[in-house]
């Protein structure tokens, strides 16, 4: 739903960005939902929820409905993939546009109780040094929306967390766009099928990881065999989760049952 609205309604996408970042955003030229970036052949690819271009900047907006480990390194990799995609052979580094990564999360990824986490690079030795790196990362914690003063950002995070529409125009327009999208029966049915498949694959991954740990404990006396089983199940669970994050649903489903195919995917993603 988030991806569809961001792509079909560039005006709403721009307003969401302005609210999340607290700065003016130029007119959106284009939005590509679920864009896959692969820095090089054989490298780990990333799927961006909403890839947004304006005349002078690049944005990635992510909606995260469940907690993930290693968010900081995930954002680091997303940034590198975005930069690699934008810098053509022979171009100078100065041609890299300003870029922003925004994660809108239902959970508090950093456990500090803050509604907004902004990350930038500074010089530890001198605050007067300006690096000029040209990027900024923002993580929004919708679960802490009540900590914000009245305003657009509070309204946006409240809507994300509770689906309650406040008095501001942005959430009302978002709710109207959601309602309109839900009236598209074929799209809604297809989306529900994909969500069911994705949740099923994630559940399988979690179950396999849990099973591996339980087997390791139950067969503690046969340490080598138990460790091997636990490691294999844990590895499969992580592989499925990684494929799901990249939007490779068919690969994830086949990896769960086809050992030879699974080994090929492990080699591909490890390379």
PDB file of C-alpha atoms in Angstrom:
ATOM      1  CA  UNK A   1       0.000   0.000   0.000  1.00  0.00           C
ATOM      2  CA  UNK A   2       2.760   2.441   0.974  1.00  0.00           C
ATOM      3  CA  UNK A   3       4.706   1.700  -2.199  1.00  0.00           C
ATOM      4  CA  UNK A   4       1.658   2.169  -4.410  1.00  0.00           C
ATOM      5  CA  UNK A   5       0.633   5.495  -2.901  1.00  0.00           C
ATOM      6  CA  UNK A   6       4.168   6.897  -3.026  1.00  0.00           C
ATOM      7  CA  UNK A   7       4.479   5.939  -6.702  1.00  0.00           C
ATOM      8  CA  UNK A   8       1.019   7.005  -7.875  1.00  0.00           C
ATOM      9  CA  UNK A   9       0.821  10.184  -5.816  1.00  0.00           C
ATOM     10  CA  UNK A  10       4.103  12.134  -6.135  1.00  0.00           C
ATOM     11  CA  UNK A  11       2.413  15.092  -4.443  1.00  0.00           C
ATOM     12  CA  UNK A  12       1.762  13.024  -1.306  1.00  0.00           C
ATOM     13  CA  UNK A  13       5.259  11.564  -1.513  1.00  0.00           C
ATOM     14  CA  UNK A  14       6.758  15.069  -1.478  1.00  0.00           C
ATOM     15  CA  UNK A  15       4.627  16.080   1.523  1.00  0.00           C
ATOM     16  CA  UNK A  16       5.623  12.936   3.416  1.00  0.00           C
ATOM     17  CA  UNK A  17       9.290  13.723   2.749  1.00  0.00           C
ATOM     18  CA  UNK A  18       8.929  17.332   3.863  1.00  0.00           C
ATOM     19  CA  UNK A  19       7.194  16.227   7.052  1.00  0.00           C
ATOM     20  CA  UNK A  20       9.741  13.505   7.808  1.00  0.00           C
ATOM     21  CA  UNK A  21      12.791  15.660   7.133  1.00  0.00           C
ATOM     22  CA  UNK A  22      11.486  19.034   8.265  1.00  0.00           C
ATOM     23  CA  UNK A  23      12.895  20.773   5.169  1.00  0.00           C
ATOM     24  CA  UNK A  24      11.394  21.908   1.849  1.00  0.00           C
ATOM     25  CA  UNK A  25      11.471  19.325  -0.938  1.00  0.00           C
ATOM     26  CA  UNK A  26      11.478  20.309  -4.592  1.00  0.00           C
ATOM     27  CA  UNK A  27       8.826  19.056  -6.982  1.00  0.00           C
ATOM     28  CA  UNK A  28       9.105  15.297  -7.362  1.00  0.00           C
ATOM     29  CA  UNK A  29      10.130  14.306 -10.868  1.00  0.00           C
ATOM     30  CA  UNK A  30       9.529  10.594 -10.509  1.00  0.00           C
ATOM     31  CA  UNK A  31       8.973   7.868  -7.936  1.00  0.00           C
ATOM     32  CA  UNK A  32       9.884   4.232  -8.547  1.00  0.00           C
ATOM     33  CA  UNK A  33       8.398   1.773  -6.069  1.00  0.00           C
ATOM     34  CA  UNK A  34      10.270  -1.393  -5.140  1.00  0.00           C
ATOM     35  CA  UNK A  35      13.297  -0.478  -7.246  1.00  0.00           C
ATOM     36  CA  UNK A  36      16.042  -3.093  -7.049  1.00  0.00           C
ATOM     37  CA  UNK A  37      19.660  -1.933  -6.997  1.00  0.00           C
ATOM     38  CA  UNK A  38      22.612  -4.271  -7.423  1.00  0.00           C
ATOM     39  CA  UNK A  39      25.963  -2.454  -7.204  1.00  0.00           C
ATOM     40  CA  UNK A  40      27.679  -5.123  -9.303  1.00  0.00           C
ATOM     41  CA  UNK A  41      26.897  -8.487 -10.854  1.00  0.00           C
ATOM     42  CA  UNK A  42      26.810 -11.131  -8.146  1.00  0.00           C
ATOM     43  CA  UNK A  43      26.656  -8.644  -5.271  1.00  0.00           C
ATOM     44  CA  UNK A  44      23.867  -8.399  -2.737  1.00  0.00           C
ATOM     45  CA  UNK A  45      20.927  -6.480  -4.189  1.00  0.00           C
ATOM     46  CA  UNK A  46      18.595  -4.176  -2.293  1.00  0.00           C
ATOM     47  CA  UNK A  47      14.948  -3.387  -2.926  1.00  0.00           C
ATOM     48  CA  UNK A  48      13.978   0.203  -2.149  1.00  0.00           C
ATOM     49  CA  UNK A  49      10.359   0.879  -1.185  1.00  0.00           C
ATOM     50  CA  UNK A  50      10.257   4.301  -2.828  1.00  0.00           C
ATOM     51  CA  UNK A  51      13.116   5.724  -4.917  1.00  0.00           C
ATOM     52  CA  UNK A  52      12.398   9.427  -5.347  1.00  0.00           C
ATOM     53  CA  UNK A  53      14.083  11.952  -7.658  1.00  0.00           C
ATOM     54  CA  UNK A  54      13.750  15.722  -7.577  1.00  0.00           C
ATOM     55  CA  UNK A  55      15.692  18.300  -9.577  1.00  0.00           C
ATOM     56  CA  UNK A  56      18.472  18.456  -7.010  1.00  0.00           C
ATOM     57  CA  UNK A  57      18.267  15.449  -4.681  1.00  0.00           C
ATOM     58  CA  UNK A  58      17.646  11.730  -4.324  1.00  0.00           C
ATOM     59  CA  UNK A  59      15.510  10.108  -1.632  1.00  0.00           C
ATOM     60  CA  UNK A  60      14.835   6.594  -0.422  1.00  0.00           C
ATOM     61  CA  UNK A  61      11.744   6.181   1.781  1.00  0.00           C
ATOM     62  CA  UNK A  62      11.240   2.872   3.579  1.00  0.00           C
ATOM     63  CA  UNK A  63       8.224   1.662   5.546  1.00  0.00           C
ATOM     64  CA  UNK A  64       9.331  -0.901   8.132  1.00  0.00           C
ATOM     65  CA  UNK A  65       6.548  -2.763   9.910  1.00  0.00           C
ATOM     66  CA  UNK A  66       8.714  -5.212  11.841  1.00  0.00           C
ATOM     67  CA  UNK A  67      12.030  -4.928  13.638  1.00  0.00           C
ATOM     68  CA  UNK A  68      15.218  -5.886  11.796  1.00  0.00           C
ATOM     69  CA  UNK A  69      18.717  -6.458  13.068  1.00  0.00           C
ATOM     70  CA  UNK A  70      21.574  -4.278  11.880  1.00  0.00           C
ATOM     71  CA  UNK A  71      19.568  -1.293  10.667  1.00  0.00           C
ATOM     72  CA  UNK A  72      22.653   0.933  10.705  1.00  0.00           C
ATOM     73  CA  UNK A  73      24.606  -1.327   8.366  1.00  0.00           C
ATOM     74  CA  UNK A  74      21.527  -1.797   6.223  1.00  0.00           C
ATOM     75  CA  UNK A  75      21.305   1.975   5.751  1.00  0.00           C
ATOM     76  CA  UNK A  76      25.024   2.108   5.017  1.00  0.00           C
ATOM     77  CA  UNK A  77      24.603  -0.461   2.247  1.00  0.00           C
ATOM     78  CA  UNK A  78      21.536   1.280   0.855  1.00  0.00           C
ATOM     79  CA  UNK A  79      23.520   4.516   0.695  1.00  0.00           C
ATOM     80  CA  UNK A  80      26.408   2.858  -1.127  1.00  0.00           C
ATOM     81  CA  UNK A  81      24.039   1.200  -3.606  1.00  0.00           C
ATOM     82  CA  UNK A  82      22.295   4.510  -4.299  1.00  0.00           C
ATOM     83  CA  UNK A  83      25.591   6.326  -4.829  1.00  0.00           C
ATOM     84  CA  UNK A  84      26.937   3.605  -7.113  1.00  0.00           C
ATOM     85  CA  UNK A  85      23.773   3.758  -9.212  1.00  0.00           C
ATOM     86  CA  UNK A  86      24.042   7.528  -9.617  1.00  0.00           C
ATOM     87  CA  UNK A  87      27.752   7.930 -10.442  1.00  0.00           C
ATOM     88  CA  UNK A  88      28.460   7.167 -14.073  1.00  0.00           C
ATOM     89  CA  UNK A  89      31.889   6.223 -15.485  1.00  0.00           C
ATOM     90  CA  UNK A  90      34.077   9.301 -15.796  1.00  0.00           C
ATOM     91  CA  UNK A  91      31.818  11.471 -13.630  1.00  0.00           C
ATOM     92  CA  UNK A  92      33.306  13.438 -10.746  1.00  0.00           C
ATOM     93  CA  UNK A  93      32.266  12.895  -7.148  1.00  0.00           C
ATOM     94  CA  UNK A  94      30.857  16.409  -7.092  1.00  0.00           C
ATOM     95  CA  UNK A  95      28.119  15.185  -9.442  1.00  0.00           C
ATOM     96  CA  UNK A  96      26.626  12.988  -6.734  1.00  0.00           C
ATOM     97  CA  UNK A  97      23.293  14.557  -5.712  1.00  0.00           C
ATOM     98  CA  UNK A  98      22.268  15.296  -2.164  1.00  0.00           C
ATOM     99  CA  UNK A  99      20.643  12.145  -0.820  1.00  0.00           C
ATOM    100  CA  UNK A 100      18.375  11.229   2.067  1.00  0.00           C
ATOM    101  CA  UNK A 101      17.326   7.869   3.486  1.00  0.00           C
ATOM    102  CA  UNK A 102      14.163   7.852   5.594  1.00  0.00           C
ATOM    103  CA  UNK A 103      12.963   4.799   7.525  1.00  0.00           C
ATOM    104  CA  UNK A 104       9.447   5.050   8.934  1.00  0.00           C
ATOM    105  CA  UNK A 105       9.265   2.317  11.576  1.00  0.00           C
ATOM    106  CA  UNK A 106       6.445   0.966  13.695  1.00  0.00           C
ATOM    107  CA  UNK A 107       8.967  -0.032  16.364  1.00  0.00           C
ATOM    108  CA  UNK A 108      11.770   1.721  18.210  1.00  0.00           C
ATOM    109  CA  UNK A 109      14.842   0.292  16.515  1.00  0.00           C
ATOM    110  CA  UNK A 110      17.282   1.927  18.938  1.00  0.00           C
ATOM    111  CA  UNK A 111      15.375   1.472  22.220  1.00  0.00           C
ATOM    112  CA  UNK A 112      15.894   5.069  23.325  1.00  0.00           C
ATOM    113  CA  UNK A 113      12.244   6.091  23.257  1.00  0.00           C
ATOM    114  CA  UNK A 114      12.806   8.921  20.759  1.00  0.00           C
ATOM    115  CA  UNK A 115      10.336   9.623  17.959  1.00  0.00           C
ATOM    116  CA  UNK A 116      13.063  10.855  15.593  1.00  0.00           C
ATOM    117  CA  UNK A 117      16.663   9.728  15.125  1.00  0.00           C
ATOM    118  CA  UNK A 118      18.765  11.835  12.734  1.00  0.00           C
ATOM    119  CA  UNK A 119      22.200  10.649  11.665  1.00  0.00           C
ATOM    120  CA  UNK A 120      24.901  12.777  10.095  1.00  0.00           C
ATOM    121  CA  UNK A 121      28.691  12.716   9.932  1.00  0.00           C
ATOM    122  CA  UNK A 122      30.651  15.131  12.088  1.00  0.00           C
ATOM    123  CA  UNK A 123      34.286  15.589  13.017  1.00  0.00           C
ATOM    124  CA  UNK A 124      34.923  14.379  16.562  1.00  0.00           C
ATOM    125  CA  UNK A 125      37.867  16.754  16.971  1.00  0.00           C
ATOM    126  CA  UNK A 126      36.312  19.962  15.679  1.00  0.00           C
ATOM    127  CA  UNK A 127      32.674  20.940  15.228  1.00  0.00           C
ATOM    128  CA  UNK A 128      33.662  23.634  12.752  1.00  0.00           C
ATOM    129  CA  UNK A 129      34.872  21.142  10.144  1.00  0.00           C
ATOM    130  CA  UNK A 130      32.310  20.593   7.375  1.00  0.00           C
ATOM    131  CA  UNK A 131      32.775  17.317   5.513  1.00  0.00           C
ATOM    132  CA  UNK A 132      30.301  18.071   2.734  1.00  0.00           C
ATOM    133  CA  UNK A 133      29.385  14.412   2.275  1.00  0.00           C
ATOM    134  CA  UNK A 134      25.898  15.312   1.076  1.00  0.00           C
ATOM    135  CA  UNK A 135      23.713  12.696   2.747  1.00  0.00           C
ATOM    136  CA  UNK A 136      21.513  12.390   5.813  1.00  0.00           C
ATOM    137  CA  UNK A 137      19.670   9.478   7.397  1.00  0.00           C
ATOM    138  CA  UNK A 138      16.484   9.765   9.439  1.00  0.00           C
ATOM    139  CA  UNK A 139      14.707   6.990  11.339  1.00  0.00           C
ATOM    140  CA  UNK A 140      11.181   7.756  12.552  1.00  0.00           C
ATOM    141  CA  UNK A 141       9.727   5.772  15.443  1.00  0.00           C
ATOM    142  CA  UNK A 142       5.938   5.807  15.076  1.00  0.00           C
ATOM    143  CA  UNK A 143       5.458   4.107  18.450  1.00  0.00           C
ATOM    144  CA  UNK A 144       6.634   7.315  20.163  1.00  0.00           C
ATOM    145  CA  UNK A 145       4.361   9.719  18.271  1.00  0.00           C
ATOM    146  CA  UNK A 146       2.857  11.060  21.513  1.00  0.00           C
ATOM    147  CA  UNK A 147       6.232  12.551  22.467  1.00  0.00           C
ATOM    148  CA  UNK A 148       6.091  15.017  19.572  1.00  0.00           C
ATOM    149  CA  UNK A 149       4.427  18.431  19.807  1.00  0.00           C
ATOM    150  CA  UNK A 150       1.297  19.070  17.774  1.00  0.00           C
ATOM    151  CA  UNK A 151       2.165  19.354  14.110  1.00  0.00           C
ATOM    152  CA  UNK A 152       2.429  17.458  10.820  1.00  0.00           C
ATOM    153  CA  UNK A 153       5.083  14.980  12.011  1.00  0.00           C
ATOM    154  CA  UNK A 154       3.075  14.011  15.085  1.00  0.00           C
ATOM    155  CA  UNK A 155       0.034  13.541  12.864  1.00  0.00           C
ATOM    156  CA  UNK A 156       1.938  11.423  10.346  1.00  0.00           C
ATOM    157  CA  UNK A 157       3.454   9.097  12.950  1.00  0.00           C
ATOM    158  CA  UNK A 158       0.147   8.832  14.761  1.00  0.00           C
ATOM    159  CA  UNK A 159      -1.510   7.769  11.517  1.00  0.00           C
ATOM    160  CA  UNK A 160       1.216   5.204  10.816  1.00  0.00           C
ATOM    161  CA  UNK A 161       0.951   3.769  14.337  1.00  0.00           C
ATOM    162  CA  UNK A 162      -2.814   3.842  14.833  1.00  0.00           C
ATOM    163  CA  UNK A 163      -4.431   4.583  11.435  1.00  0.00           C
ATOM    164  CA  UNK A 164      -6.210   7.465  13.152  1.00  0.00           C
ATOM    165  CA  UNK A 165      -6.605  10.575  11.011  1.00  0.00           C
ATOM    166  CA  UNK A 166      -5.754  13.803  12.791  1.00  0.00           C
ATOM    167  CA  UNK A 167      -6.704  17.358  11.977  1.00  0.00           C
ATOM    168  CA  UNK A 168      -3.913  17.966   9.458  1.00  0.00           C
ATOM    169  CA  UNK A 169      -4.432  17.712   5.733  1.00  0.00           C
ATOM    170  CA  UNK A 170      -1.624  15.226   5.064  1.00  0.00           C
ATOM    171  CA  UNK A 171      -3.081  12.330   7.041  1.00  0.00           C
ATOM    172  CA  UNK A 172      -6.553  13.013   5.646  1.00  0.00           C
ATOM    173  CA  UNK A 173      -5.180  12.869   2.105  1.00  0.00           C
ATOM    174  CA  UNK A 174      -3.185   9.711   2.882  1.00  0.00           C
ATOM    175  CA  UNK A 175      -6.283   8.040   4.296  1.00  0.00           C
ATOM    176  CA  UNK A 176      -8.276   9.003   1.202  1.00  0.00           C
ATOM    177  CA  UNK A 177      -5.557   7.567  -1.044  1.00  0.00           C
ATOM    178  CA  UNK A 178      -5.573   4.316   0.952  1.00  0.00           C
ATOM    179  CA  UNK A 179      -9.336   4.071   0.646  1.00  0.00           C
ATOM    180  CA  UNK A 180      -9.168   4.644  -3.101  1.00  0.00           C
ATOM    181  CA  UNK A 181      -6.480   1.978  -3.502  1.00  0.00           C
ATOM    182  CA  UNK A 182      -8.538  -0.506  -1.506  1.00  0.00           C
ATOM    183  CA  UNK A 183     -11.344  -0.084  -4.037  1.00  0.00           C
ATOM    184  CA  UNK A 184      -9.064  -1.597  -6.691  1.00  0.00           C
ATOM    185  CA  UNK A 185     -10.176  -5.200  -6.140  1.00  0.00           C
ATOM    186  CA  UNK A 186      -7.691  -6.985  -8.492  1.00  0.00           C
ATOM    187  CA  UNK A 187      -4.726  -5.097  -7.039  1.00  0.00           C
ATOM    188  CA  UNK A 188      -5.915  -5.685  -3.475  1.00  0.00           C
ATOM    189  CA  UNK A 189      -6.298  -9.424  -4.087  1.00  0.00           C
ATOM    190  CA  UNK A 190      -2.859  -9.690  -5.675  1.00  0.00           C
ATOM    191  CA  UNK A 191      -1.301  -7.717  -2.816  1.00  0.00           C
ATOM    192  CA  UNK A 192      -2.904  -9.935  -0.188  1.00  0.00           C
ATOM    193  CA  UNK A 193      -1.542 -13.021  -1.930  1.00  0.00           C
ATOM    194  CA  UNK A 194       1.967 -11.548  -1.966  1.00  0.00           C
ATOM    195  CA  UNK A 195       1.707 -10.488   1.676  1.00  0.00           C
ATOM    196  CA  UNK A 196       0.525 -13.958   2.662  1.00  0.00           C
ATOM    197  CA  UNK A 197       3.433 -15.548   0.777  1.00  0.00           C
ATOM    198  CA  UNK A 198       5.953 -13.149   2.309  1.00  0.00           C
ATOM    199  CA  UNK A 199       4.690 -13.674   5.851  1.00  0.00           C
ATOM    200  CA  UNK A 200       4.641 -17.429   5.277  1.00  0.00           C
ATOM    201  CA  UNK A 201       8.254 -17.400   4.094  1.00  0.00           C
ATOM    202  CA  UNK A 202       9.341 -15.276   7.041  1.00  0.00           C
ATOM    203  CA  UNK A 203       7.491 -17.572   9.429  1.00  0.00           C
ATOM    204  CA  UNK A 204       9.226 -20.567   7.878  1.00  0.00           C
ATOM    205  CA  UNK A 205      12.570 -18.872   8.341  1.00  0.00           C
ATOM    206  CA  UNK A 206      11.876 -18.110  11.999  1.00  0.00           C
ATOM    207  CA  UNK A 207      10.606 -21.655  12.573  1.00  0.00           C
ATOM    208  CA  UNK A 208      13.688 -23.204  10.993  1.00  0.00           C
ATOM    209  CA  UNK A 209      15.987 -21.041  13.114  1.00  0.00           C
ATOM    210  CA  UNK A 210      14.086 -21.986  16.267  1.00  0.00           C
ATOM    211  CA  UNK A 211      14.071 -25.668  15.317  1.00  0.00           C
ATOM    212  CA  UNK A 212      17.807 -25.591  14.721  1.00  0.00           C
ATOM    213  CA  UNK A 213      18.464 -24.115  18.149  1.00  0.00           C
ATOM    214  CA  UNK A 214      16.146 -26.639  19.834  1.00  0.00           C
ATOM    215  CA  UNK A 215      17.801 -29.560  18.076  1.00  0.00           C
ATOM    216  CA  UNK A 216      21.178 -28.264  19.122  1.00  0.00           C
ATOM    217  CA  UNK A 217      20.093 -28.254  22.750  1.00  0.00           C
ATOM    218  CA  UNK A 218      18.283 -31.615  22.592  1.00  0.00           C
ATOM    219  CA  UNK A 219      21.242 -33.396  21.054  1.00  0.00           C
ATOM    220  CA  UNK A 220      23.925 -31.743  23.064  1.00  0.00           C
ATOM    221  CA  UNK A 221      25.802 -35.021  23.545  1.00  0.00           C
ATOM    222  CA  UNK A 222      26.183 -35.447  19.807  1.00  0.00           C
ATOM    223  CA  UNK A 223      27.778 -32.011  19.505  1.00  0.00           C
ATOM    224  CA  UNK A 224      29.055 -32.271  15.971  1.00  0.00           C
ATOM    225  CA  UNK A 225      25.804 -33.505  14.493  1.00  0.00           C
ATOM    226  CA  UNK A 226      23.673 -31.093  16.491  1.00  0.00           C
ATOM    227  CA  UNK A 227      25.865 -28.147  15.624  1.00  0.00           C
ATOM    228  CA  UNK A 228      25.680 -29.059  11.964  1.00  0.00           C
ATOM    229  CA  UNK A 229      21.909 -29.321  11.999  1.00  0.00           C
ATOM    230  CA  UNK A 230      21.488 -26.118  13.950  1.00  0.00           C
ATOM    231  CA  UNK A 231      23.869 -24.262  11.673  1.00  0.00           C
ATOM    232  CA  UNK A 232      22.145 -25.583   8.561  1.00  0.00           C
ATOM    233  CA  UNK A 233      18.674 -24.646   9.759  1.00  0.00           C
ATOM    234  CA  UNK A 234      19.840 -21.247  10.925  1.00  0.00           C
ATOM    235  CA  UNK A 235      21.566 -20.674   7.599  1.00  0.00           C
ATOM    236  CA  UNK A 236      18.409 -21.572   5.685  1.00  0.00           C
ATOM    237  CA  UNK A 237      16.318 -19.267   7.837  1.00  0.00           C
ATOM    238  CA  UNK A 238      18.687 -16.371   7.220  1.00  0.00           C
ATOM    239  CA  UNK A 239      18.796 -17.130   3.484  1.00  0.00           C
ATOM    240  CA  UNK A 240      15.001 -17.065   3.215  1.00  0.00           C
ATOM    241  CA  UNK A 241      14.808 -13.793   5.150  1.00  0.00           C
ATOM    242  CA  UNK A 242      17.504 -12.273   2.902  1.00  0.00           C
ATOM    243  CA  UNK A 243      15.688 -13.341  -0.259  1.00  0.00           C
ATOM    244  CA  UNK A 244      12.403 -11.977   1.040  1.00  0.00           C
ATOM    245  CA  UNK A 245      14.042  -8.624   1.821  1.00  0.00           C
ATOM    246  CA  UNK A 246      15.234  -8.513  -1.800  1.00  0.00           C
ATOM    247  CA  UNK A 247      11.747  -9.335  -3.101  1.00  0.00           C
ATOM    248  CA  UNK A 248      12.867 -12.711  -4.500  1.00  0.00           C
ATOM    249  CA  UNK A 249       9.781 -14.643  -3.421  1.00  0.00           C
ATOM    250  CA  UNK A 250      10.073 -17.514  -5.902  1.00  0.00           C
ATOM    251  CA  UNK A 251      13.736 -18.060  -5.010  1.00  0.00           C
ATOM    252  CA  UNK A 252      12.815 -18.134  -1.306  1.00  0.00           C
ATOM    253  CA  UNK A 253      10.074 -20.692  -1.858  1.00  0.00           C
ATOM    254  CA  UNK A 254      12.298 -22.957  -3.945  1.00  0.00           C
ATOM    255  CA  UNK A 255      15.231 -22.632  -1.527  1.00  0.00           C
ATOM    256  CA  UNK A 256      13.104 -24.136   1.246  1.00  0.00           C
ATOM    257  CA  UNK A 257      12.825 -27.491  -0.590  1.00  0.00           C
ATOM    258  CA  UNK A 258      15.580 -27.701  -3.216  1.00  0.00           C
ATOM    259  CA  UNK A 259      18.986 -28.276  -1.587  1.00  0.00           C
ATOM    260  CA  UNK A 260      20.998 -27.926  -4.815  1.00  0.00           C
ATOM    261  CA  UNK A 261      19.250 -24.691  -5.746  1.00  0.00           C
ATOM    262  CA  UNK A 262      19.756 -23.447  -2.196  1.00  0.00           C
ATOM    263  CA  UNK A 263      23.504 -24.036  -2.384  1.00  0.00           C
ATOM    264  CA  UNK A 264      23.655 -21.987  -5.563  1.00  0.00           C
ATOM    265  CA  UNK A 265      21.854 -19.102  -3.881  1.00  0.00           C
ATOM    266  CA  UNK A 266      24.173 -19.260  -0.880  1.00  0.00           C
ATOM    267  CA  UNK A 267      27.204 -19.027  -3.184  1.00  0.00           C
ATOM    268  CA  UNK A 268      25.611 -16.154  -5.096  1.00  0.00           C
ATOM    269  CA  UNK A 269      24.778 -14.106  -1.996  1.00  0.00           C
ATOM    270  CA  UNK A 270      28.102 -14.811  -0.279  1.00  0.00           C
ATOM    271  CA  UNK A 271      30.150 -13.744  -3.309  1.00  0.00           C
TER     272      UNK A 271
END
